[in-house]
Amino acid sequence: MRKNDTRTTPLISTLLLGAAVAAAPALSFAGGSGAPSEYIRPMIGTQGEGNVYPGPSAPFGMMQISPDTDKELWATASGYEYSDPTILGFSLTHLSGTGIPDLGDFLFIPQVGAPAFESGTKDKPEEGYQSTYSHENETASAGYYKVTLDKPEVTVELTAGLRAGMLRFTFPASDDASIMTDLAHVLSGGRWKVAQSHVRIEDESTVTGFHIINGWAKERHLFFAARYSRPFDEGVIISKGEPVVYDSHKNYRFRSCKEAAGTDLRFLAKYKTAENETIQVKVAVSTVSAANALENLDSELPHWNFEQVVKETRQRWDRELACIRIDGSQTEKETFYTAMYHAFLTPNTHQDVNGQYRGFDQNIHTVEGANKYTIFSLWDTYRATHPLFALVQAERNSDMINSMLAHYDQSVDHLLPVWELQANETWCMIGYHAVPVIADAYLKGNTGFDPERAYEAIKTTAMNPHYDAVAEYTELGWVPFDQENEAVSKTLEYAYDDFTIAQMAKALGKMDDYAYFMKRAASYKNIYDPETGFMRGRDSDGNWRTPFDPQGFVQGGDFTEGTSWQYSWYVPHDVPGLIELFGGQDAFCKKLDQLFTLNSEENGDPEVDDIYGRIGEYWHGNEPSHHIIYLYSLAGQPWKAQRLLRQVIQTQYGTKPGSLTGNDDCGQMSAWYIFTCLGFYPVAPASDYYVIGAPQMKEIAMNLSNGNRFTMTAHNLSEENMYVQSVKLNGKTWNSTLLPFKELSKGGSLAFEMGPKPSRWGVQP
Amino acid sequence: MRKNDTRTTPLISTLLLGAAVAAAPALSFAGGSGAPSEYIRPMIGTQGEGNVYPGPSAPFGMMQISPDTDKELWATASGYEYSDPTILGFSLTHLSGTGIPDLGDFLFIPQVGAPAFESGTKDKPEEGYQSTYSHENETASAGYYKVTLDKPEVTVELTAGLRAGMLRFTFPASDDASIMTDLAHVLSGGRWKVAQSHVRIEDESTVTGFHIINGWAKERHLFFAARYSRPFDEGVIISKGEPVVYDSHKNYRFRSCKEAAGTDLRFLAKYKTAENETIQVKVAVSTVSAANALENLDSELPHWNFEQVVKETRQRWDRELACIRIDGSQTEKETFYTAMYHAFLTPNTHQDVNGQYRGFDQNIHTVEGANKYTIFSLWDTYRATHPLFALVQAERNSDMINSMLAHYDQSVDHLLPVWELQANETWCMIGYHAVPVIADAYLKGNTGFDPERAYEAIKTTAMNPHYDAVAEYTELGWVPFDQENEAVSKTLEYAYDDFTIAQMAKALGKMDDYAYFMKRAASYKNIYDPETGFMRGRDSDGNWRTPFDPQGFVQGGDFTEGTSWQYSWYVPHDVPGLIELFGGQDAFCKKLDQLFTLNSEENGDPEVDDIYGRIGEYWHGNEPSHHIIYLYSLAGQPWKAQRLLRQVIQTQYGTKPGSLTGNDDCGQMSAWYIFTCLGFYPVAPASDYYVIGAPQMKEIAMNLSNGNRFTMTAHNLSEENMYVQSVKLNGKTWNSTLLPFKELSKGGSLAFEMGPKPSRWGVQP
């Protein structure tokens, strides 16, 4: 039974690694125990482009209770920007690392003095309820967040379990203290709106509510329940800035003050407080109903022990993080375990305690004995996040795939999810990347889903006659730019996706399909322009896009958040074929050299979000570049990969709020980091190999989901010793830059010998 | 098991009455069989104030599929006004006889030629989809409606089962025929709006959809499902007047054309049709989900046999109407059985086939082995409709009471329903009239609910400290007009409601409560002003409302949709007490005489809706007057009641579209008619007697729900012979104008001897 996600201790103990771990059992959580959760730094990535949130969440949890500093700025997609001077309040749900804002449902705001109903501005917080705060008065750790707000002098602490959490407010003495809940709050980026909401004062210490948001998700239904540790002195609903009062005189007919509907609702719990009085609020959400939110709350948080929730959530994190254990410095541990934390936040648990969830068809469905997940940022996460899950989170990965298959079943278009958000399809980004996730999981031995059913969904998706010019792609061999935006990127990503279908077809013995999709997988060749040496748009008649600038970027042009310079490398499934197109290894590597040294500034700043972390024209902050460095390893110049990987690790990751140079994108930036530290990367998920780069930790032990243990050691690794000198796989010399999955999956050891200078290791691929 | 509301034939046959019925078994439905459903004339009341709809519905059905001629006019609350020249289309749900519009969910519109997405106007229907029609091409009968529209030359036929119905469109030959569904349609009276809606093309012949309406019900969720007998040639969603098309080119990211959300959605099923080709659409609704709507549809209408649905719905009507059988003329039968039809349309079945319904708390609840009902127009229906149900629909009445108790359980205010509309509380009108419904049902022997639980709900409701100045009423003995609108009406209705609580308390042995509520029941005396001889407002200090005009009406003044002239009679539970206040029988009757002869025109036209059917200052078109004529019978001048009852029956009821002079109000106007025809009326429901008036049919047989049979005969009744000469109850002379419930409930006979002149019968009450 996974429904309540409570794993037992015996199961966990089998995951613990080696002697160091035996000395620091994951389930104890005294400070300094060395448990991985102690190294989680939720503030990493909260400044700038990372777009993660600092508030607490359980692994893959339903709730992400976190402070919001902004709701209007598109760039502040998670609601929190470390540089912002003020906090609006604390809302219950957040997206982790996306480039588009949404969620931020149900904002809780403590106030002292006459309550404001509007927020004021960052410049003039005194005009509303938002408050300045200092990072000195703010801490964030696994399962816990704390801040003291300047204006109301209220200390706010947050914790979150799987489906329920707690807010603890410590008030000064006041005759006029309050906790307001804003049902109209949503991280809107200035665009989204509340279509409908209602609130009910269920009893003297319980409130439930609901809203539908027309947002990134076009129709998102979310319910909440809140229980207060002290009955309200007064509980008031505010509608459009006016208290809702019992009134049949003024309004002609009776009106209840205990329930209201509208689009601009708040609930105000008013209290007289003593000095340092704490008032706690237990909260839960549900996509199904207020009754389910209450059931989530009452069954997961039957007590008021805030510390116990923190402790249990940290235990959850330790259990999840036990699958990979590193030996490294404090900074490395903080960076690495926080990367794992970010990789294991999303997708989110979708089903309530009773197994119900609101599906893509807006009907209520039930899942039993498994988890239903939501929020699939697949254009990002198919690259490294799901491949990581396939290795160390196989059970969850299978449940995620079953969640995608449920979405497919509920889709009127018979399509697997593209970018799923709380049972909505945002259609964000391109490709059909649920396909490589499923194919990779199947080929990596994840067994928790029906492969035939999954294959049918895959094939139907890839044969859809309407989706993004797939039909034209199938007919012509490329997506014609006169028919479709981002035609080159789509051609390339379809071709890769098709390769993964072919691999799964082959494994299932469907050799006709294998041949068919392998043919489609070679489509990349159709858009390679030998004259310019780049991937280039072609129209329906086969004419090349003219004029053509491989460094040029046009929103809605032939490339997706990038240029031909980046996308021309996107043939992860047939690098030898690409090398051949580019004129052999030397030409290929020379072109790669150019990529990393081009001065993109000269070309002007492309008008595109999400592209940061530049090394020349390589933009690590966005996903199309993520596999590129590893191509050196496949083209006979692995030392260049080794140097660049070190550069990226050192300059684009770290322990500071601004250390993430791009959107974490539901864990993809972090999963790239984890694989890279391990010394290899899934350049082509659903292929049977990983590509060896350069290890970034002295030792990493990985408990694979299949029960085998795999260890990576990097002897002599140091600041200077970034270059691979030699490799042993299970004690035997290993000269290939390919790490076969079949070797990895058996467990064993990968031992690097590192040195300060490039070696000839791996030069002949 | 009542869940599917399928009663078996044997049960029915025991309900059939006498020889005439044996010759015309209710289950056969050949024309001319004399089955009661043959006399149902749904057009009665569709013109003017009746506000009923002509389309088909099963008894207490979930669906009321009916043509809408207007959606903007407040007065056209049912969507259909017989005088309107055009039809907009055919929507799935309707309120029967209310004074406020709502419902009209999901309008189906057939078109030929380029489809219009907007309606046009009555004056210029050619500018939109609405069409002129002729009543000559229109028929309505039980379970069936048919019209031929002029413009598209399409014949539309409608039928409805309990939870699913069918529309049949007969098209001319056309390359461009269509059936459009408008999800934004609602009978808005110009005020209500769609908060959110979505539509999904589930497959090539199935559509589902949803909307939330902010209407009279503040947040009403309704889903529909539709299956088409022929796959669409093309199925198109229209959003804000523009087709939703597959498009990733124009809109940057992919968009599905098979689903959309918004507030202005239509679905267009396009067809090429042959001459006289019929296309049928099966439809169902649900308050829970699209899945439930589909389940309702598929389980109740697994076939495409339109005629079978009509036949089965007529059989349902015959089964329901079998409880009262009359002997009378064709006109009398049409009037009477249509009155029963109107009385048995509402409340509506609320739970889906699987027992689920959306409750007042917006959570999904399940009812098993019983019916959950919705739409309780209690200020109207407590008077005669529920008292009729208590006698002949005991099982349903108990289920209705259990539905009210569920509402109470789901109410944050711990109040029984006031005016419930699809799990919303509209708070319409005044009083707590669920109370007399429950008390009356209990005292009349309806056993299908828990009386202790019901009593607790009743008492809690009547002791609510916030609702409409009940607290002030309790403290002062009257509702003070400086604190509350309609203070006099509220005082009087509370006092009556309290009398009914006292009666139930007494029966349950709660003698303290009996005494307490009987004291409250006497509150009417506190607002009788002996100086003017009228019920008159008092303020918190006891001062009389000054100036005071007993014929004056002020919206939001001291009276509810009426004047002191009408409300001063509202002491149904203590008429002897009222007679005493008014100075004895003679003075009382003189004042009554005045009521019926006052020229209200002189006083100007009061600015109030719903007041029609005037005889002097007696306004039969609205409920506060409904018991007044019977007061003559209780004050020693019963012949005046007999004459006036005849006058009302002859002038304010009949078989024409305009025959209902007031809002039918979910059956109250019709239930008044039924009781009055029977010769008696529940002046004070929850008392132990009815008041004898004057029979209006030669013979009526009533199968009581307790299994006993009661017959009323009116010997010598004729146009002229309107006066009661003598009465025999079970063969014995009966000189009282009171008919005890205990006599009625035993069954037996009430035999009137009628004559052309007033007699002395009943003069000594």
Coordinates of N, CA and C in Angstrom, one line a residue, chain B residues 483-584:
Chain B
Q483 N -35.8 47.2 13.0 CA -34.7 46.3 12.9 C -34.7 45.4 11.7
E484 N -35.9 45.4 11.1 CA -36.1 44.3 10.1 C -37.2 44.7 9.1
N485 N -36.9 44.4 7.8 CA -37.9 44.5 6.8 C -39.1 43.6 7.0
E486 N -40.2 43.9 6.5 CA -41.4 43.0 6.4 C -41.7 42.5 7.8
A487 N -41.6 43.4 8.8 CA -41.7 42.9 10.2 C -43.0 42.3 10.5
V488 N -44.1 42.9 10.0 CA -45.4 42.3 10.4 C -45.6 41.0 9.8
S489 N -45.2 40.8 8.5 CA -45.4 39.5 7.8 C -44.6 38.5 8.6
K490 N -43.3 38.8 8.9 CA -42.5 37.9 9.6 C -43.0 37.5 11.0
T491 N -43.5 38.5 11.7 CA -44.1 38.1 13.0 C -45.3 37.1 12.8
L492 N -46.1 37.4 11.9 CA -47.3 36.5 11.7 C -46.9 35.1 11.2
E493 N -45.9 35.1 10.3 CA -45.5 33.7 9.8 C -44.7 33.0 10.8
Y494 N -43.9 33.7 11.6 CA -43.2 33.0 12.6 C -44.2 32.4 13.6
A495 N -45.2 33.2 14.0 CA -46.1 32.7 15.0 C -46.8 31.5 14.5
Y496 N -47.2 31.5 13.2 CA -47.8 30.2 12.7 C -46.8 29.1 12.7
D497 N -45.6 29.3 12.2 CA -44.6 28.3 12.2 C -44.4 27.7 13.6
D498 N -44.4 28.6 14.6 CA -44.2 28.2 16.0 C -45.3 27.3 16.5
F499 N -46.5 27.7 16.1 CA -47.7 26.8 16.4 C -47.4 25.4 15.9
T500 N -46.8 25.2 14.7 CA -46.6 23.9 14.2 C -45.5 23.2 15.0
I501 N -44.5 23.9 15.4 CA -43.5 23.3 16.3 C -44.1 22.8 17.5
A502 N -45.0 23.6 18.1 CA -45.7 23.2 19.4 C -46.5 21.9 19.2
Q503 N -47.2 21.8 18.0 CA -48.0 20.6 17.8 C -47.1 19.4 17.7
M504 N -45.9 19.5 17.1 CA -45.0 18.4 16.9 C -44.4 18.1 18.3
A505 N -44.1 19.1 19.0 CA -43.5 19.0 20.4 C -44.4 18.2 21.3
K506 N -45.7 18.6 21.2 CA -46.7 17.9 22.0 C -46.8 16.4 21.7
A507 N -46.8 16.2 20.4 CA -46.9 14.8 19.9 C -45.7 14.0 20.4
L508 N -44.6 14.6 20.5 CA -43.3 13.9 20.9 C -43.2 14.0 22.4
G509 N -44.2 14.5 23.1 CA -44.1 14.5 24.6 C -43.2 15.6 25.2
K510 N -42.9 16.6 24.3 CA -42.0 17.7 24.8 C -42.8 18.8 25.3
M511 N -43.4 18.7 26.5 CA -44.4 19.6 26.9 C -43.9 21.0 27.2
D512 N -42.7 21.1 27.6 CA -42.1 22.4 27.9 C -41.9 23.2 26.5
D513 N -41.5 22.5 25.6 CA -41.4 23.1 24.2 C -42.8 23.5 23.7
Y514 N -43.7 22.6 24.0 CA -45.1 22.9 23.5 C -45.5 24.2 24.1
A515 N -45.3 24.4 25.4 CA -45.8 25.6 26.0 C -45.0 26.8 25.5
Y516 N -43.7 26.6 25.3 CA -42.9 27.7 24.9 C -43.3 28.2 23.5
F517 N -43.5 27.2 22.6 CA -43.8 27.6 21.2 C -45.2 28.1 21.0
M518 N -46.1 27.5 21.9 CA -47.5 28.0 21.8 C -47.5 29.5 22.3
K519 N -46.7 29.8 23.2 CA -46.6 31.2 23.6 C -46.1 32.1 22.5
R520 N -45.1 31.6 21.8 CA -44.6 32.4 20.6 C -45.7 32.4 19.5
A521 N -46.5 31.3 19.4 CA -47.5 31.3 18.4 C -48.6 32.4 18.6
A522 N -48.7 32.9 19.9 CA -49.7 33.9 20.2 C -49.1 35.3 19.9
S523 N -47.9 35.4 19.4 CA -47.3 36.7 19.1 C -48.1 37.6 18.2
Y524 N -48.9 37.0 17.4 CA -49.7 37.8 16.4 C -50.5 38.8 17.2
K525 N -50.9 38.5 18.4 CA -51.7 39.5 19.2 C -51.0 40.8 19.5
N526 N -49.6 40.6 19.5 CA -48.8 41.8 19.9 C -48.8 42.9 18.8
I527 N -49.1 42.5 17.6 CA -49.0 43.5 16.5 C -50.4 43.8 16.0
Y528 N -51.4 43.3 16.7 CA -52.8 43.8 16.3 C -53.1 45.1 17.0
D529 N -53.4 46.1 16.1 CA -53.6 47.4 16.6 C -55.2 47.6 16.7
P530 N -55.7 47.6 17.9 CA -57.2 47.7 18.1 C -57.7 49.0 17.5
E531 N -56.9 50.0 17.5 CA -57.4 51.3 17.1 C -57.8 51.3 15.6
T532 N -56.9 50.7 14.8 CA -57.1 50.7 13.3 C -57.8 49.4 13.0
G533 N -57.7 48.4 13.8 CA -58.3 47.1 13.5 C -57.4 46.3 12.5
F534 N -56.1 46.6 12.5 CA -55.3 45.9 11.5 C -54.0 45.4 12.2
M535 N -53.3 44.4 11.6 CA -52.0 44.1 12.0 C -51.1 45.2 11.5
R536 N -50.2 45.7 12.4 CA -49.5 46.9 12.2 C -48.1 46.8 12.8
G537 N -47.2 47.4 12.1 CA -45.8 47.3 12.5 C -45.5 48.0 13.8
R538 N -44.6 47.4 14.6 CA -44.2 48.1 15.9 C -42.7 48.2 15.9
D539 N -42.2 49.2 16.5 CA -40.7 49.3 16.5 C -40.2 48.6 17.8
S540 N -38.9 48.7 18.1 CA -38.3 48.0 19.2 C -38.9 48.5 20.5
D541 N -39.4 49.8 20.5 CA -40.0 50.3 21.8 C -41.4 50.1 21.9
G542 N -42.0 49.4 20.9 CA -43.4 49.1 20.9 C -44.3 50.2 20.3
N543 N -43.7 51.2 19.7 CA -44.5 52.3 19.0 C -45.0 51.7 17.7
W544 N -46.2 52.1 17.4 CA -46.8 51.7 16.1 C -46.2 52.4 15.0
R545 N -46.2 51.7 13.8 CA -45.7 52.4 12.6 C -46.7 53.5 12.3
T546 N -46.1 54.7 12.1 CA -46.9 55.9 11.8 C -46.2 56.7 10.7
P547 N -46.8 57.2 9.7 CA -48.3 56.9 9.4 C -48.5 55.5 9.0
F548 N -49.7 55.1 8.9 CA -50.1 53.7 8.6 C -51.3 53.7 7.7
D549 N -51.1 53.0 6.6 CA -52.1 52.8 5.6 C -52.3 51.3 5.4
P550 N -53.4 50.8 5.8 CA -53.6 49.3 5.7 C -53.6 48.8 4.3
Q551 N -53.9 49.7 3.4 CA -53.9 49.3 2.0 C -52.6 49.7 1.2
G552 N -51.7 50.3 2.0 CA -50.5 50.8 1.4 C -49.4 49.7 1.3
F553 N -48.7 49.7 0.2 CA -47.7 48.7 0.0 C -46.3 49.5 -0.3
V554 N -45.3 49.1 0.4 CA -44.0 49.6 0.2 C -43.0 48.5 0.1
Q555 N -42.3 48.4 -1.0 CA -41.3 47.3 -1.1 C -40.3 47.5 0.0
G556 N -40.1 46.4 0.7 CA -39.2 46.5 1.9 C -39.8 47.1 3.1
G557 N -41.1 47.3 3.0 CA -41.9 47.9 4.2 C -42.2 46.8 5.2
D558 N -43.4 46.9 5.8 CA -43.7 46.0 6.9 C -44.4 44.7 6.4
F559 N -44.7 44.6 5.1 CA -45.4 43.5 4.6 C -44.7 42.8 3.4
T560 N -44.9 41.6 3.2 CA -44.2 40.8 2.2 C -45.2 40.6 1.0
E561 N -44.8 41.3 -0.1 CA -45.6 41.2 -1.3 C -47.1 41.3 -1.0
G562 N -47.4 42.3 -0.1 CA -48.8 42.5 0.2 C -49.0 43.7 1.1
T563 N -50.2 43.8 1.7 CA -50.6 44.9 2.5 C -51.1 44.4 3.8
S564 N -51.4 45.3 4.7 CA -52.0 44.9 6.0 C -53.4 44.3 5.7
W565 N -54.0 44.8 4.7 CA -55.4 44.2 4.4 C -55.3 42.7 4.1
Q566 N -54.2 42.3 3.5 CA -54.1 40.8 3.3 C -53.5 40.1 4.5
Y567 N -52.5 40.7 5.1 CA -51.8 40.0 6.1 C -52.5 40.0 7.4
S568 N -53.4 40.9 7.6 CA -54.1 40.9 8.9 C -54.9 39.6 9.1
W569 N -55.1 38.8 8.1 CA -55.9 37.6 8.2 C -54.9 36.4 8.5
Y570 N -53.6 36.7 8.6 CA -52.7 35.6 8.6 C -52.5 35.1 10.1
V571 N -53.5 34.4 10.6 CA -53.4 33.7 11.9 C -54.1 32.4 11.7
P572 N -53.6 31.6 10.8 CA -54.3 30.3 10.4 C -54.5 29.4 11.5
H573 N -53.6 29.5 12.5 CA -53.6 28.5 13.6 C -54.5 28.9 14.7
D574 N -55.0 30.1 14.7 CA -55.9 30.5 15.8 C -57.0 31.5 15.3
V575 N -57.8 31.0 14.4 CA -58.8 31.8 13.8 C -59.8 32.3 14.9
P576 N -60.2 31.5 15.8 CA -61.1 32.0 16.9 C -60.4 33.2 17.6
G577 N -59.1 33.1 17.9 CA -58.4 34.2 18.5 C -58.4 35.4 17.6
L578 N -58.3 35.2 16.4 CA -58.3 36.4 15.4 C -59.7 37.0 15.4
I579 N -60.7 36.1 15.4 CA -62.1 36.6 15.3 C -62.4 37.4 16.6
E580 N -61.9 37.0 17.7 CA -62.1 37.7 18.9 C -61.4 39.1 18.9
L581 N -60.2 39.1 18.3 CA -59.5 40.4 18.2 C -60.3 41.4 17.3
F582 N -60.9 40.8 16.3 CA -61.6 41.6 15.3 C -63.0 42.0 15.8
G583 N -63.4 41.5 17.0 CA -64.7 41.9 17.6 C -65.8 40.9 17.3
G584 N -65.5 39.7 17.1 CA -66.5 38.7 17.0 C -66.8 38.4 15.5

